[in-house]
Amino acid sequence: MTKFKRAFAMIITAVIVALGLTACGQSTSKSTANQNTTTNVSAQASVRPSKNAWKHSSEKKAYPNMKLSKKNWLDVSIKKQRVYVKNKAGKVLYTMLCSTGNDDGTPRGTFHIQKERGSHFYNASSKEGANYWTSFKDHGIYLFHSVPVNKAGKYLMKDAHELGKVANSHGCVRLSIPDAKWINSSVPTGTKVFIH
């Protein structure tokens, strides 16, 4: 019976993720919340978009150790196209370039990192996919992930070069390859995500 339950759970998870990745945020839902969104100006100034920013970590310093504090959280600024890793007091620990959803496609509000994550997906209907995806809403619908890839797994240069400059996703939060990989491997399930 345990094998049956495990197999059933895996099939259900695969179906949910497949359906979610098909949409990757194409339907929008909005929620609002009041949060402290204080940003560290010096941290913002040090992270600027460049043509090849999508290949590198957004900052030259090490990523924060998320295991040291369960109170660290992710602050996504749609206006600035940035993701800030903040501590409990709101101090910016790390700043990442991002590209959020065009046409107001990224949901606003408070969410949490969910257990669904993976190394790669491809959506045949939108003819794009991404690497290092991590769900933050609707269990596989809204994700943090790398800049997009085509069916062959090659990065889409036009979109990649716009990282941190333009909101051009279907609703997910696009990141540089190393930044997406870090969130995927180091940000614990349950971490707060505030999007405004």
Short mmCIF file of C-alpha atoms in Angstrom, two decimals:
data_model
loop_
_atom_site.label_atom_id
_atom_site.label_comp_id
_atom_site.label_asym_id
_atom_site.label_seq_id
_atom_site.Cartn_x
_atom_site.Cartn_y
_atom_site.Cartn_z
CA MET A 1 0.00 0.00 0.00
CA THR A 2 2.90 2.37 0.74
CA LYS A 3 4.32 1.89 -2.77
CA PHE A 4 0.89 2.61 -4.23
CA LYS A 5 0.53 5.84 -2.21
CA ARG A 6 4.04 6.96 -3.16
CA ALA A 7 3.42 6.22 -6.87
CA PHE A 8 0.04 7.97 -6.73
CA ALA A 9 1.58 11.03 -5.04
CA MET A 10 4.35 11.17 -7.65
CA ILE A 11 1.83 10.98 -10.51
CA ILE A 12 -0.35 13.72 -8.98
CA THR A 13 2.71 15.94 -8.40
CA ALA A 14 3.89 15.37 -11.99
CA VAL A 15 0.46 16.29 -13.37
CA ILE A 16 0.23 19.43 -11.22
CA VAL A 17 3.74 20.53 -12.17
CA ALA A 18 3.12 19.80 -15.87
CA LEU A 19 -0.11 21.79 -15.84
CA GLY A 20 1.48 24.59 -13.88
CA LEU A 21 4.52 24.81 -16.10
CA THR A 22 2.27 24.90 -19.14
CA ALA A 23 0.80 28.10 -17.83
CA CYS A 24 3.87 29.38 -15.93
CA GLY A 25 1.75 32.18 -14.63
CA GLN A 26 -0.29 33.00 -17.74
CA SER A 27 -3.37 33.52 -15.57
CA THR A 28 -2.97 36.23 -13.03
CA SER A 29 -4.38 36.62 -9.60
CA LYS A 30 -3.67 39.57 -7.42
CA SER A 31 -3.37 39.83 -3.71
CA THR A 32 -2.15 42.70 -1.67
CA ALA A 33 -0.35 42.99 1.58
CA ASN A 34 1.37 45.66 3.59
CA GLN A 35 5.03 44.90 4.20
CA ASN A 36 8.18 46.76 5.10
CA THR A 37 9.92 47.23 1.74
CA THR A 38 12.87 49.29 2.88
CA THR A 39 15.82 48.73 0.57
CA ASN A 40 19.48 49.36 1.05
CA VAL A 41 20.44 52.01 -1.54
CA SER A 42 24.10 50.96 -1.68
CA ALA A 43 23.08 47.37 -2.43
CA GLN A 44 20.82 48.58 -5.25
CA ALA A 45 23.52 50.72 -6.83
CA SER A 46 26.03 47.86 -6.97
CA VAL A 47 23.78 45.65 -9.11
CA ARG A 48 23.32 46.94 -12.63
CA PRO A 49 22.09 45.10 -15.71
CA SER A 50 24.61 44.32 -18.42
CA LYS A 51 24.44 42.36 -21.66
CA ASN A 52 25.82 39.18 -20.09
CA ALA A 53 24.42 39.60 -16.57
CA TRP A 54 22.29 36.49 -17.11
CA LYS A 55 25.43 34.31 -17.03
CA HIS A 56 26.74 35.52 -13.67
CA SER A 57 25.73 35.97 -10.03
CA SER A 58 24.15 39.39 -9.64
CA GLU A 59 26.71 40.39 -7.01
CA LYS A 60 30.39 39.56 -6.70
CA LYS A 61 30.01 38.60 -3.03
CA ALA A 62 28.89 35.23 -1.67
CA TYR A 63 25.20 34.43 -1.38
CA PRO A 64 23.74 34.62 2.15
CA ASN A 65 23.59 31.39 4.15
CA MET A 66 19.84 30.86 4.43
CA LYS A 67 20.30 28.11 7.00
CA LEU A 68 21.72 30.59 9.53
CA SER A 69 18.42 32.40 9.86
CA LYS A 70 14.95 31.06 9.14
CA LYS A 71 13.76 34.70 9.15
CA ASN A 72 15.52 35.72 5.90
CA TRP A 73 13.05 36.40 3.09
CA LEU A 74 12.80 37.40 -0.58
CA ASP A 75 11.51 40.84 -1.55
CA VAL A 76 10.62 41.10 -5.26
CA SER A 77 10.32 44.65 -6.63
CA ILE A 78 8.38 44.66 -9.90
CA LYS A 79 9.08 48.37 -10.37
CA LYS A 80 12.86 47.95 -10.01
CA GLN A 81 13.10 44.43 -11.52
CA ARG A 82 15.10 43.22 -8.52
CA VAL A 83 14.92 40.44 -5.93
CA TYR A 84 16.32 41.41 -2.54
CA VAL A 85 17.33 38.79 0.01
CA LYS A 86 16.56 40.45 3.34
CA ASN A 87 16.97 39.59 6.98
CA LYS A 88 14.26 39.86 9.64
CA ALA A 89 15.03 43.57 10.17
CA GLY A 90 14.65 44.32 6.44
CA LYS A 91 18.37 44.80 5.77
CA VAL A 92 19.36 43.83 2.23
CA LEU A 93 21.80 40.91 2.31
CA TYR A 94 21.96 40.33 -1.45
CA THR A 95 20.43 41.87 -4.58
CA MET A 96 19.54 40.00 -7.77
CA LEU A 97 18.52 41.21 -11.20
CA CYS A 98 15.18 39.80 -12.34
CA SER A 99 12.53 40.07 -15.02
CA THR A 100 8.95 39.70 -13.84
CA GLY A 101 5.72 39.25 -15.81
CA ASN A 102 4.80 41.56 -18.63
CA ASP A 103 1.28 43.02 -18.65
CA ASP A 104 1.16 42.84 -14.85
CA GLY A 105 1.48 39.04 -15.02
CA THR A 106 3.33 38.49 -11.74
CA PRO A 107 1.03 38.21 -8.72
CA ARG A 108 1.51 40.70 -5.91
CA GLY A 109 1.33 39.83 -2.24
CA THR A 110 2.93 37.54 0.31
CA PHE A 111 3.71 33.96 -0.67
CA HIS A 112 6.11 31.24 0.48
CA ILE A 113 8.62 29.01 -1.29
CA GLN A 114 6.85 25.73 -1.99
CA LYS A 115 8.27 22.22 -2.13
CA GLU A 116 8.01 21.93 -5.92
CA ARG A 117 11.35 22.55 -7.64
CA GLY A 118 13.39 21.08 -10.44
CA SER A 119 16.38 21.42 -12.71
CA HIS A 120 14.61 21.99 -16.07
CA PHE A 121 11.23 22.36 -17.77
CA TYR A 122 10.02 23.06 -21.29
CA ASN A 123 6.57 24.38 -22.22
CA ALA A 124 5.68 23.31 -25.78
CA SER A 125 2.77 25.76 -26.07
CA SER A 126 4.91 28.83 -25.32
CA LYS A 127 7.98 27.28 -26.98
CA GLU A 128 10.20 28.09 -24.03
CA GLY A 129 11.39 26.60 -20.79
CA ALA A 130 13.95 27.37 -18.11
CA ASN A 131 16.42 25.86 -15.69
CA TYR A 132 16.54 25.73 -11.87
CA TRP A 133 12.87 26.40 -11.19
CA THR A 134 11.40 26.89 -7.71
CA SER A 135 7.67 27.33 -7.04
CA PHE A 136 6.38 30.19 -4.88
CA LYS A 137 2.64 30.12 -5.73
CA ASP A 138 0.05 27.59 -6.89
CA HIS A 139 2.43 24.61 -6.72
CA GLY A 140 4.26 24.89 -10.02
CA ILE A 141 2.40 27.77 -11.67
CA TYR A 142 4.44 30.76 -10.48
CA LEU A 143 8.16 30.17 -10.28
CA PHE A 144 11.59 31.62 -9.79
CA HIS A 145 13.72 30.28 -12.67
CA SER A 146 16.60 31.07 -15.01
CA VAL A 147 16.26 33.19 -18.11
CA PRO A 148 14.34 31.16 -20.72
CA VAL A 149 15.62 28.36 -22.95
CA ASN A 150 14.36 26.90 -26.23
CA LYS A 151 13.43 23.28 -26.91
CA ALA A 152 17.11 22.36 -27.38
CA GLY A 153 17.97 23.89 -23.99
CA LYS A 154 19.75 26.93 -25.49
CA TYR A 155 19.23 30.23 -23.73
CA LEU A 156 17.09 32.77 -25.58
CA MET A 157 19.50 35.68 -26.03
CA LYS A 158 16.95 38.45 -26.57
CA ASP A 159 15.22 37.70 -23.27
CA ALA A 160 18.48 36.94 -21.47
CA HIS A 161 19.97 40.32 -22.41
CA GLU A 162 16.90 42.10 -20.99
CA LEU A 163 17.34 40.64 -17.49
CA GLY A 164 16.88 43.36 -14.88
CA LYS A 165 15.73 45.86 -17.50
CA VAL A 166 12.34 44.69 -18.77
CA ALA A 167 9.37 42.78 -17.37
CA ASN A 168 9.08 40.11 -20.06
CA SER A 169 7.98 36.80 -18.51
CA HIS A 170 4.52 35.21 -18.48
CA GLY A 171 4.30 35.80 -14.71
CA CYS A 172 7.29 33.95 -13.27
CA VAL A 173 10.39 35.68 -11.88
CA ARG A 174 13.35 35.21 -14.23
CA LEU A 175 16.86 35.30 -12.79
CA SER A 176 20.45 34.83 -13.91
CA ILE A 177 21.53 31.20 -14.13
CA PRO A 178 23.58 31.23 -10.88
CA ASP A 179 20.90 33.20 -8.98
CA ALA A 180 18.17 30.75 -10.05
CA LYS A 181 20.40 27.81 -9.12
CA TRP A 182 21.08 29.32 -5.68
CA ILE A 183 17.36 29.84 -4.93
CA ASN A 184 16.66 26.30 -6.16
CA SER A 185 19.34 24.69 -3.99
CA SER A 186 19.64 26.99 -0.97
CA VAL A 187 16.37 28.77 -0.19
CA PRO A 188 14.30 26.55 2.13
CA THR A 189 10.68 25.60 1.57
CA GLY A 190 8.52 27.99 3.59
CA THR A 191 10.73 31.06 3.05
CA LYS A 192 8.57 34.20 2.75
CA VAL A 193 8.33 35.86 -0.67
CA PHE A 194 6.87 39.38 -0.83
CA ILE A 195 6.10 40.75 -4.31
CA HIS A 196 5.15 44.38 -4.88
#
